[in-house]
């Protein structure tokens, strides 16, 4: 029994440790954010509202059908509607009826409204997808920022380790009388600076992690990330026009605005239909029960007999011809025309912004590739300079200041390498996205 308990406790401990040490990939972070981000859920709810509006526009072709019933109690002197006799006593009456109407013609206004609702619904679906892409880019940017801060913290820790080794070396030389005690103050000052840099790097990492957690709406206070490895390559085979033509063919923001333009054109058709006559078919069935209805025996006619005797049926056509309405219809048409021009202008504006964004992305990627090549050679020279300075310092041929300058230059070169590599990964994914390549874990 004791062995079983120990096995159970060990299993729980490993399970908790496994959950605590889970490494999140970029794709997992994006999926989690899309499923839990509240703004994304709002976009989905808006699309559901537009979907129901579209469904209702199809049901608007059905005839109206309603039932009515009235209960009346009359007091004092009045005229009986059944026989036009004057009545001085209180009486009751019930009336019942069903009515229906069907729009036969309104210059296809309902068809235009249905088409408009369909376009707006599909535009809302594109808005949901575009919101997913925007959120994915936000997560990716925050993800790479956390990775950069992690590497920055590691580099500052490496600087501290070197300073600790040099501190021990200086201390031993002072004890042997090979160095003056003033050298100890310099190395202690550098140790303090390195510790401050670690604290600052840790705070920056915590801030970047919190930013990612908030974007994801993550239910936790910390998150561990798995490195995202992307094969970097030159874009010699891709031109700005090629990437742009691929992007406008699928980007939801462009499709959404194109649908908005089409919807505004349908709105113009709807406004123009208000100038034409409308024809409506009406039908009704009415009956009632009255206490004033008396048979030859002086008794109130039975309820069912009255319903049968008082039944009235009607069917008819209603024609409505608009003549003038303070010229509001003309104004609505003018506004609809202007709205079309506005939506088309927004579409061109979005295409222009997309073109500029792709242009910046390609230029940034080209510049980063050039920086990467220069940084690799610069990093090698900084490593050689630091190793040489360290050897000179060990032999007493260099000051602590010269060594720290070489160490800081090496650290800065490593930081630049990390920055360039992470930015290149981001730019590579962005360019692949604009080319229509499946970068994010959804369609």
Tab-separated table of C-alpha atoms in Angstrom:
chain	number	residue	atom	x	y	z
A	1	UNK	CA	0.000	0.000	0.000
A	2	UNK	CA	2.870	2.360	0.848
A	3	UNK	CA	4.544	1.600	-2.496
A	4	UNK	CA	1.325	2.433	-4.339
A	5	UNK	CA	1.070	5.748	-2.524
A	6	UNK	CA	4.688	6.623	-3.350
A	7	UNK	CA	4.137	5.787	-7.015
A	8	UNK	CA	1.032	7.995	-7.066
A	9	UNK	CA	2.856	10.924	-5.422
A	10	UNK	CA	5.776	10.536	-7.826
A	11	UNK	CA	3.405	10.525	-10.806
A	12	UNK	CA	1.672	13.699	-9.606
A	13	UNK	CA	5.024	15.409	-9.028
A	14	UNK	CA	6.241	14.549	-12.533
A	15	UNK	CA	2.924	15.661	-14.030
A	16	UNK	CA	3.076	19.030	-12.305
A	17	UNK	CA	6.698	19.457	-13.302
A	18	UNK	CA	5.853	18.550	-16.906
A	19	UNK	CA	3.101	21.157	-17.028
A	20	UNK	CA	5.364	23.776	-15.478
A	21	UNK	CA	8.106	23.088	-18.018
A	22	UNK	CA	5.879	23.080	-21.113
A	23	UNK	CA	7.557	24.897	-23.963
A	24	UNK	CA	5.173	26.830	-26.191
A	25	UNK	CA	5.848	27.037	-29.910
A	26	UNK	CA	4.890	30.085	-31.931
A	27	UNK	CA	2.038	28.155	-33.575
A	28	UNK	CA	0.638	27.090	-30.197
A	29	UNK	CA	0.743	30.676	-28.944
A	30	UNK	CA	-1.136	31.866	-32.036
A	31	UNK	CA	-3.797	29.164	-31.772
A	32	UNK	CA	-4.315	29.878	-28.076
A	33	UNK	CA	-4.608	33.622	-28.727
A	34	UNK	CA	-7.146	33.144	-31.532
A	35	UNK	CA	-9.262	30.927	-29.285
A	36	UNK	CA	-9.131	33.133	-26.181
A	37	UNK	CA	-8.621	36.725	-27.335
A	38	UNK	CA	-11.775	38.690	-26.457
A	39	UNK	CA	-11.510	41.100	-29.375
A	40	UNK	CA	-11.378	38.118	-31.739
A	41	UNK	CA	-14.527	36.707	-30.123
A	42	UNK	CA	-16.267	40.054	-30.655
A	43	UNK	CA	-15.446	39.880	-34.372
A	44	UNK	CA	-16.930	36.367	-34.501
A	45	UNK	CA	-20.116	37.536	-32.756
A	46	UNK	CA	-20.436	40.373	-35.274
A	47	UNK	CA	-20.198	37.892	-38.138
A	48	UNK	CA	-22.895	35.743	-36.509
A	49	UNK	CA	-25.154	38.812	-36.329
A	50	UNK	CA	-24.552	39.517	-40.031
A	51	UNK	CA	-25.250	35.870	-40.823
A	52	UNK	CA	-28.630	36.021	-39.090
A	53	UNK	CA	-29.449	39.280	-40.909
A	54	UNK	CA	-28.704	37.532	-44.190
A	55	UNK	CA	-30.903	34.569	-43.246
A	56	UNK	CA	-33.734	36.934	-42.333
A	57	UNK	CA	-33.416	38.708	-45.688
A	58	UNK	CA	-34.295	35.381	-47.338
A	59	UNK	CA	-37.286	34.894	-45.027
A	60	UNK	CA	-38.542	38.375	-45.941
A	61	UNK	CA	-39.877	36.907	-49.208
A	62	UNK	CA	-42.467	34.908	-47.246
A	63	UNK	CA	-45.976	36.375	-46.771
A	64	UNK	CA	-46.962	38.074	-43.520
A	65	UNK	CA	-49.516	36.145	-41.474
A	66	UNK	CA	-51.072	37.274	-38.206
A	67	UNK	CA	-54.099	36.533	-36.006
A	68	UNK	CA	-56.052	39.162	-34.081
A	69	UNK	CA	-58.683	39.019	-31.354
A	70	UNK	CA	-60.520	41.765	-29.475
A	71	UNK	CA	-62.658	41.716	-26.357
A	72	UNK	CA	-64.906	44.785	-25.824
A	73	UNK	CA	-67.267	45.811	-23.024
A	74	UNK	CA	-69.598	48.670	-23.922
A	75	UNK	CA	-71.381	50.918	-21.387
A	76	UNK	CA	-74.026	53.635	-21.745
A	77	UNK	CA	-75.780	54.668	-24.931
A	78	UNK	CA	-74.369	53.511	-28.255
A	79	UNK	CA	-75.390	52.176	-31.689
A	80	UNK	CA	-75.339	48.390	-32.195
A	81	UNK	CA	-73.164	47.763	-35.298
A	82	UNK	CA	-75.212	44.635	-36.166
A	83	UNK	CA	-78.652	46.256	-36.584
A	84	UNK	CA	-78.066	49.981	-35.980
A	85	UNK	CA	-80.393	49.931	-32.958
A	86	UNK	CA	-79.679	52.259	-30.044
A	87	UNK	CA	-78.578	50.291	-26.957
A	88	UNK	CA	-78.667	51.591	-23.380
A	89	UNK	CA	-77.394	48.512	-21.543
A	90	UNK	CA	-73.850	47.224	-21.016
A	91	UNK	CA	-72.893	44.468	-23.482
A	92	UNK	CA	-69.822	42.469	-24.447
A	93	UNK	CA	-68.459	41.424	-27.825
A	94	UNK	CA	-65.544	39.413	-29.203
A	95	UNK	CA	-64.000	39.752	-32.634
A	96	UNK	CA	-61.507	37.397	-34.281
A	97	UNK	CA	-59.580	37.450	-37.504
A	98	UNK	CA	-56.535	36.415	-39.499
A	99	UNK	CA	-54.773	38.608	-42.045
A	100	UNK	CA	-52.029	38.005	-44.581
A	101	UNK	CA	-50.141	40.095	-47.105
A	102	UNK	CA	-47.631	39.313	-49.831
A	103	UNK	CA	-45.454	41.832	-51.647
A	104	UNK	CA	-45.881	41.061	-55.344
A	105	UNK	CA	-43.683	43.779	-56.787
A	106	UNK	CA	-41.381	46.508	-55.438
A	107	UNK	CA	-38.848	46.722	-58.273
A	108	UNK	CA	-36.851	43.793	-56.802
A	109	UNK	CA	-36.047	45.777	-53.646
A	110	UNK	CA	-36.066	42.644	-51.487
A	111	UNK	CA	-33.726	40.896	-53.932
A	112	UNK	CA	-31.296	43.774	-53.692
A	113	UNK	CA	-31.568	43.763	-49.909
A	114	UNK	CA	-30.902	40.034	-49.816
A	115	UNK	CA	-27.831	40.442	-52.038
A	116	UNK	CA	-26.575	43.304	-49.893
A	117	UNK	CA	-26.971	41.295	-46.672
A	118	UNK	CA	-25.116	38.389	-48.265
A	119	UNK	CA	-22.237	40.647	-49.276
A	120	UNK	CA	-22.066	42.192	-45.808
A	121	UNK	CA	-22.084	38.745	-44.198
A	122	UNK	CA	-19.171	37.567	-46.335
A	123	UNK	CA	-17.385	40.843	-45.623
A	124	UNK	CA	-17.738	40.149	-41.895
A	125	UNK	CA	-16.224	36.678	-42.412
A	126	UNK	CA	-13.248	38.290	-44.122
A	127	UNK	CA	-13.021	40.726	-41.196
A	128	UNK	CA	-12.838	37.788	-38.782
A	129	UNK	CA	-10.039	36.195	-40.800
A	130	UNK	CA	-8.165	39.495	-41.096
A	131	UNK	CA	-8.463	39.962	-37.331
A	132	UNK	CA	-6.920	36.517	-36.912
A	133	UNK	CA	-4.006	37.492	-39.136
A	134	UNK	CA	-3.511	40.788	-37.281
A	135	UNK	CA	-3.601	38.990	-33.949
A	136	UNK	CA	-1.155	36.391	-35.255
A	137	UNK	CA	1.307	39.105	-36.249
A	138	UNK	CA	0.931	40.704	-32.819
A	139	UNK	CA	1.616	37.358	-31.138
A	140	UNK	CA	4.571	36.666	-33.434
A	141	UNK	CA	6.068	40.084	-32.733
A	142	UNK	CA	5.641	39.600	-28.967
A	143	UNK	CA	6.998	36.038	-29.220
A	144	UNK	CA	10.221	37.136	-30.924
A	145	UNK	CA	10.599	40.032	-28.499
A	146	UNK	CA	10.517	37.564	-25.590
A	147	UNK	CA	13.136	35.401	-27.340
A	148	UNK	CA	15.318	38.484	-27.856
A	149	UNK	CA	15.006	39.450	-24.195
A	150	UNK	CA	15.886	35.886	-23.163
A	151	UNK	CA	19.054	35.942	-25.261
A	152	UNK	CA	19.907	39.418	-23.973
A	153	UNK	CA	19.604	38.155	-20.394
A	154	UNK	CA	21.849	35.191	-21.214
A	155	UNK	CA	24.491	37.479	-22.753
A	156	UNK	CA	24.515	39.735	-19.674
A	157	UNK	CA	24.906	36.663	-17.449
A	158	UNK	CA	27.883	35.582	-19.533
A	159	UNK	CA	29.411	39.028	-19.000
A	160	UNK	CA	28.961	38.598	-15.253
A	161	UNK	CA	30.631	35.173	-15.330
A	162	UNK	CA	33.666	36.675	-17.105
A	163	UNK	CA	33.776	39.512	-14.580
A	164	UNK	CA	33.664	37.026	-11.685
A	165	UNK	CA	36.593	35.089	-13.142
A	166	UNK	CA	38.554	38.286	-13.605
A	167	UNK	CA	37.667	39.344	-10.053
A	168	UNK	CA	39.180	36.139	-8.701
A	169	UNK	CA	42.238	36.660	-10.904
A	170	UNK	CA	42.718	40.270	-9.721
A	171	UNK	CA	42.201	39.247	-6.091
A	172	UNK	CA	44.851	36.541	-6.315
A	173	UNK	CA	47.326	38.931	-7.984
A	174	UNK	CA	46.751	41.543	-5.293
A	175	UNK	CA	47.391	38.950	-2.617
A	176	UNK	CA	50.654	38.052	-4.387
A	177	UNK	CA	51.559	41.725	-4.644
A	178	UNK	CA	51.481	41.723	-8.439
A	179	UNK	CA	48.751	44.359	-8.694
A	180	UNK	CA	47.792	47.428	-6.726
A	181	UNK	CA	44.611	47.288	-4.663
A	182	UNK	CA	43.104	50.078	-6.776
A	183	UNK	CA	42.556	47.505	-9.558
A	184	UNK	CA	40.125	45.721	-7.271
A	185	UNK	CA	37.886	48.797	-7.183
A	186	UNK	CA	37.663	48.824	-10.965
A	187	UNK	CA	36.663	45.189	-11.209
A	188	UNK	CA	34.159	45.558	-8.356
A	189	UNK	CA	32.628	48.515	-10.183
A	190	UNK	CA	32.296	46.384	-13.323
A	191	UNK	CA	30.690	43.589	-11.300
A	192	UNK	CA	28.120	46.052	-9.991
A	193	UNK	CA	27.433	47.275	-13.507
A	194	UNK	CA	26.972	43.689	-14.773
A	195	UNK	CA	24.561	42.877	-11.945
A	196	UNK	CA	22.555	46.006	-12.740
A	197	UNK	CA	22.461	44.989	-16.417
A	198	UNK	CA	21.152	41.550	-15.427
A	199	UNK	CA	18.415	43.125	-13.307
A	200	UNK	CA	17.456	45.425	-16.186
A	201	UNK	CA	17.510	42.551	-18.694
A	202	UNK	CA	15.341	40.445	-16.376
A	203	UNK	CA	12.845	43.285	-15.971
A	204	UNK	CA	12.736	43.766	-19.745
A	205	UNK	CA	12.144	40.024	-20.174
A	206	UNK	CA	9.341	40.072	-17.600
A	207	UNK	CA	7.727	43.016	-19.375
A	208	UNK	CA	7.954	41.315	-22.783
A	209	UNK	CA	6.548	38.087	-21.323
A	210	UNK	CA	3.654	39.960	-19.719
A	211	UNK	CA	2.910	41.629	-23.049
A	212	UNK	CA	2.728	38.232	-24.780
A	213	UNK	CA	0.541	36.801	-22.014
A	214	UNK	CA	-1.872	39.723	-22.291
A	215	UNK	CA	-2.105	39.480	-26.077
A	216	UNK	CA	-2.815	35.749	-25.804
A	217	UNK	CA	-5.202	36.312	-22.872
A	218	UNK	CA	-3.204	33.485	-21.303
A	219	UNK	CA	-4.482	32.051	-18.031
A	220	UNK	CA	-1.160	32.134	-16.192
A	221	UNK	CA	1.596	34.394	-14.902
A	222	UNK	CA	4.525	32.976	-16.867
A	223	UNK	CA	5.179	31.117	-20.100
A	224	UNK	CA	8.198	29.292	-21.506
A	225	UNK	CA	8.842	29.473	-25.232
A	226	UNK	CA	10.414	27.029	-27.649
A	227	UNK	CA	12.856	28.437	-30.228
A	228	UNK	CA	11.281	29.042	-33.631
A	229	UNK	CA	13.740	28.050	-36.329
A	230	UNK	CA	13.168	29.499	-39.791
A	231	UNK	CA	15.328	28.830	-42.837
A	232	UNK	CA	16.536	32.215	-44.059
A	233	UNK	CA	17.108	32.823	-47.729
A	234	UNK	CA	17.547	35.614	-50.226
A	235	UNK	CA	14.565	37.050	-52.097
A	236	UNK	CA	16.299	37.571	-55.441
A	237	UNK	CA	13.569	35.624	-57.254
A	238	UNK	CA	10.775	37.744	-55.771
A	239	UNK	CA	9.918	41.249	-56.913
A	240	UNK	CA	7.733	43.811	-55.197
A	241	UNK	CA	5.085	43.580	-57.907
A	242	UNK	CA	5.019	39.778	-57.699
A	243	UNK	CA	4.488	39.746	-53.946
A	244	UNK	CA	1.897	42.535	-54.156
A	245	UNK	CA	-0.128	40.770	-56.856
A	246	UNK	CA	-0.174	37.594	-54.755
A	247	UNK	CA	-1.164	39.494	-51.618
A	248	UNK	CA	-4.164	41.356	-53.064
A	249	UNK	CA	-5.476	38.066	-54.467
A	250	UNK	CA	-6.109	36.562	-51.038
A	251	UNK	CA	-5.726	39.135	-48.256
A	252	UNK	CA	-9.002	39.324	-46.265
A	253	UNK	CA	-8.702	43.090	-45.740
A	254	UNK	CA	-8.739	43.641	-49.529
A	255	UNK	CA	-11.528	41.116	-50.096
A	256	UNK	CA	-13.549	42.670	-47.291
A	257	UNK	CA	-13.313	46.120	-48.825
A	258	UNK	CA	-14.174	44.800	-52.295
A	259	UNK	CA	-17.305	43.278	-50.774
A	260	UNK	CA	-18.073	46.600	-49.100
A	261	UNK	CA	-17.874	48.292	-52.507
A	262	UNK	CA	-20.302	45.740	-53.978
A	263	UNK	CA	-22.621	46.160	-50.976
A	264	UNK	CA	-22.655	49.944	-51.470
A	265	UNK	CA	-23.628	49.408	-55.119
A	266	UNK	CA	-26.503	47.202	-53.985
A	267	UNK	CA	-27.527	49.935	-51.569
A	268	UNK	CA	-27.810	52.312	-54.529
A	269	UNK	CA	-30.124	49.820	-56.260
A	270	UNK	CA	-32.215	49.643	-53.085
A	271	UNK	CA	-32.532	53.425	-52.930
A	272	UNK	CA	-33.514	53.644	-56.606
A	273	UNK	CA	-36.250	51.053	-56.138
A	274	UNK	CA	-38.034	53.474	-53.786
A	275	UNK	CA	-39.023	55.543	-56.872
A	276	UNK	CA	-41.134	52.725	-58.345
A	277	UNK	CA	-44.662	51.600	-57.435
A	278	UNK	CA	-45.232	48.660	-55.121
A	279	UNK	CA	-48.009	46.104	-55.392
A	280	UNK	CA	-49.198	44.103	-52.370
A	281	UNK	CA	-51.717	41.240	-52.195
A	282	UNK	CA	-53.903	41.327	-49.047
A	283	UNK	CA	-56.261	38.687	-47.664
A	284	UNK	CA	-58.308	38.579	-44.456
A	285	UNK	CA	-60.876	36.501	-42.577
A	286	UNK	CA	-62.869	38.108	-39.743
A	287	UNK	CA	-65.757	37.079	-37.506
A	288	UNK	CA	-67.174	37.936	-34.081
A	289	UNK	CA	-69.535	37.261	-31.204
A	290	UNK	CA	-71.971	39.947	-29.937
A	291	UNK	CA	-74.389	39.802	-26.982
A	292	UNK	CA	-76.729	42.077	-28.915
A	293	UNK	CA	-77.283	39.386	-31.578
A	294	UNK	CA	-80.761	37.964	-30.723
A	295	UNK	CA	-82.634	35.078	-32.423
A	296	UNK	CA	-86.414	34.876	-33.000
A	297	UNK	CA	-86.893	33.555	-29.447
A	298	UNK	CA	-85.259	36.600	-27.913
A	299	UNK	CA	-82.195	34.652	-26.876
A	300	UNK	CA	-78.561	35.503	-27.608
A	301	UNK	CA	-77.447	33.667	-30.718
A	302	UNK	CA	-75.069	30.780	-29.770
A	303	UNK	CA	-71.342	31.480	-29.978
A	304	UNK	CA	-70.513	29.017	-32.776
A	305	UNK	CA	-73.520	30.115	-34.834
A	306	UNK	CA	-72.412	33.730	-34.570
A	307	UNK	CA	-68.865	32.843	-35.649
A	308	UNK	CA	-70.321	31.220	-38.738
A	309	UNK	CA	-72.928	33.899	-39.447
A	310	UNK	CA	-70.571	36.856	-38.900
A	311	UNK	CA	-67.713	35.492	-40.982
A	312	UNK	CA	-66.317	37.960	-43.505
A	313	UNK	CA	-63.658	37.188	-46.096
A	314	UNK	CA	-61.734	39.634	-48.192
A	315	UNK	CA	-58.967	39.675	-50.757
A	316	UNK	CA	-57.498	42.629	-52.575
A	317	UNK	CA	-54.578	44.400	-54.141
A	318	UNK	CA	-52.862	47.481	-52.791
A	319	UNK	CA	-50.945	49.726	-55.185
A	320	UNK	CA	-48.668	52.418	-53.793
A	321	UNK	CA	-47.219	55.020	-56.147
A	322	UNK	CA	-44.595	57.315	-54.596
A	323	UNK	CA	-44.917	60.914	-55.774
A	324	UNK	CA	-42.880	63.052	-53.409
A	325	UNK	CA	-41.467	62.768	-49.933
A	326	UNK	CA	-39.683	66.100	-49.442
A	327	UNK	CA	-37.156	64.878	-52.053
A	328	UNK	CA	-35.696	62.498	-49.456
A	329	UNK	CA	-35.496	59.674	-51.994
A	330	UNK	CA	-33.403	61.816	-54.339
A	331	UNK	CA	-31.164	62.694	-51.409
A	332	UNK	CA	-30.805	59.018	-50.464
A	333	UNK	CA	-29.724	58.166	-54.014
A	334	UNK	CA	-27.111	60.945	-54.013
A	335	UNK	CA	-25.775	59.765	-50.661
A	336	UNK	CA	-25.626	56.174	-51.942
A	337	UNK	CA	-23.619	57.314	-54.992
A	338	UNK	CA	-21.184	59.245	-52.813
A	339	UNK	CA	-20.877	56.233	-50.520
A	340	UNK	CA	-19.814	54.080	-53.474
A	341	UNK	CA	-17.058	56.562	-54.297
A	342	UNK	CA	-16.005	56.587	-50.649
A	343	UNK	CA	-15.807	52.785	-50.435
A	344	UNK	CA	-13.826	52.617	-53.684
A	345	UNK	CA	-11.446	55.233	-52.334
A	346	UNK	CA	-10.988	53.195	-49.140
A	347	UNK	CA	-10.214	50.153	-51.298
A	348	UNK	CA	-7.534	52.038	-53.218
A	349	UNK	CA	-6.181	53.382	-49.937
A	350	UNK	CA	-5.884	49.880	-48.500
A	351	UNK	CA	-4.137	48.640	-51.631
A	352	UNK	CA	-1.730	51.556	-51.427
A	353	UNK	CA	-1.015	50.886	-47.753
A	354	UNK	CA	-0.473	47.200	-48.524
A	355	UNK	CA	1.945	48.071	-51.332
A	356	UNK	CA	3.935	50.329	-49.014
A	357	UNK	CA	3.963	47.708	-46.258
A	358	UNK	CA	5.269	45.002	-48.604
A	359	UNK	CA	7.825	47.465	-49.966
A	360	UNK	CA	9.077	48.194	-46.439
A	361	UNK	CA	9.137	44.482	-45.555
A	362	UNK	CA	11.224	43.514	-48.595
A	363	UNK	CA	13.591	46.454	-48.089
A	364	UNK	CA	13.953	45.584	-44.395
A	365	UNK	CA	14.668	41.948	-45.210
A	366	UNK	CA	17.336	42.909	-47.756
A	367	UNK	CA	18.966	45.281	-45.275
A	368	UNK	CA	18.931	42.651	-42.517
A	369	UNK	CA	20.581	40.070	-44.765
A	370	UNK	CA	23.368	42.568	-45.479
A	371	UNK	CA	23.662	43.330	-41.757
A	372	UNK	CA	23.811	39.626	-40.982
A	373	UNK	CA	26.760	39.125	-43.308
A	374	UNK	CA	28.616	42.094	-41.819
A	375	UNK	CA	27.772	41.069	-38.264
A	376	UNK	CA	29.190	37.572	-38.721
A	377	UNK	CA	32.599	38.943	-39.679
A	378	UNK	CA	32.342	41.624	-36.989
A	379	UNK	CA	31.495	39.010	-34.339
A	380	UNK	CA	34.552	36.923	-35.265
A	381	UNK	CA	36.836	39.955	-34.981
A	382	UNK	CA	35.271	40.931	-31.633
A	383	UNK	CA	35.812	37.384	-30.305
A	384	UNK	CA	39.461	37.481	-31.378
A	385	UNK	CA	39.898	40.948	-29.849
A	386	UNK	CA	38.367	39.833	-26.555
A	387	UNK	CA	40.437	36.644	-26.361
A	388	UNK	CA	43.581	38.647	-27.087
A	389	UNK	CA	42.661	41.263	-24.477
A	390	UNK	CA	41.937	38.535	-21.920
A	391	UNK	CA	45.351	36.951	-22.494
A	392	UNK	CA	47.066	40.328	-22.212
A	393	UNK	CA	45.191	41.053	-18.987
A	394	UNK	CA	46.139	37.664	-17.546
A	395	UNK	CA	49.771	38.517	-18.208
A	396	UNK	CA	49.403	42.027	-16.824
A	397	UNK	CA	49.878	43.680	-20.222
A	398	UNK	CA	46.381	45.222	-20.383
A	399	UNK	CA	44.279	47.215	-17.950
A	400	UNK	CA	40.879	46.178	-16.648
A	401	UNK	CA	39.399	49.062	-18.661
A	402	UNK	CA	40.800	47.682	-21.928
A	403	UNK	CA	39.478	44.230	-21.094
A	404	UNK	CA	36.004	45.528	-20.259
A	405	UNK	CA	35.855	47.486	-23.517
A	406	UNK	CA	36.668	44.310	-25.471
A	407	UNK	CA	34.123	42.325	-23.434
A	408	UNK	CA	31.357	44.880	-23.976
A	409	UNK	CA	32.117	45.068	-27.692
A	410	UNK	CA	31.799	41.281	-27.938
A	411	UNK	CA	28.544	41.323	-25.995
A	412	UNK	CA	27.134	44.045	-28.245
A	413	UNK	CA	28.066	42.029	-31.340
A	414	UNK	CA	26.232	39.003	-29.884
A	415	UNK	CA	23.187	41.154	-29.132
A	416	UNK	CA	23.193	42.423	-32.712
A	417	UNK	CA	23.421	38.859	-34.007
A	418	UNK	CA	20.393	37.885	-31.952
A	419	UNK	CA	18.427	40.947	-33.053
A	420	UNK	CA	19.227	40.440	-36.734
A	421	UNK	CA	18.379	36.720	-36.685
A	422	UNK	CA	15.043	37.235	-34.909
A	423	UNK	CA	14.052	40.145	-37.134
A	424	UNK	CA	14.964	38.100	-40.198
A	425	UNK	CA	12.725	35.291	-38.990
A	426	UNK	CA	9.870	37.757	-38.542
A	427	UNK	CA	10.436	39.354	-41.961
A	428	UNK	CA	10.706	35.950	-43.646
A	429	UNK	CA	7.343	34.873	-42.225
A	430	UNK	CA	5.798	38.201	-43.222
A	431	UNK	CA	6.989	37.871	-46.828
A	432	UNK	CA	5.841	34.249	-47.003
A	433	UNK	CA	2.458	35.382	-45.712
A	434	UNK	CA	2.119	38.047	-48.402
A	435	UNK	CA	3.034	35.396	-50.991
A	436	UNK	CA	0.090	33.282	-49.856
A	437	UNK	CA	2.180	30.628	-48.097
A	438	UNK	CA	0.521	29.033	-45.050
A	439	UNK	CA	2.487	30.700	-42.267
A	440	UNK	CA	-0.131	30.596	-39.520
A	441	UNK	CA	-1.878	27.452	-38.210
A	442	UNK	CA	-5.257	28.158	-39.809
A	443	UNK	CA	-6.706	28.768	-43.265
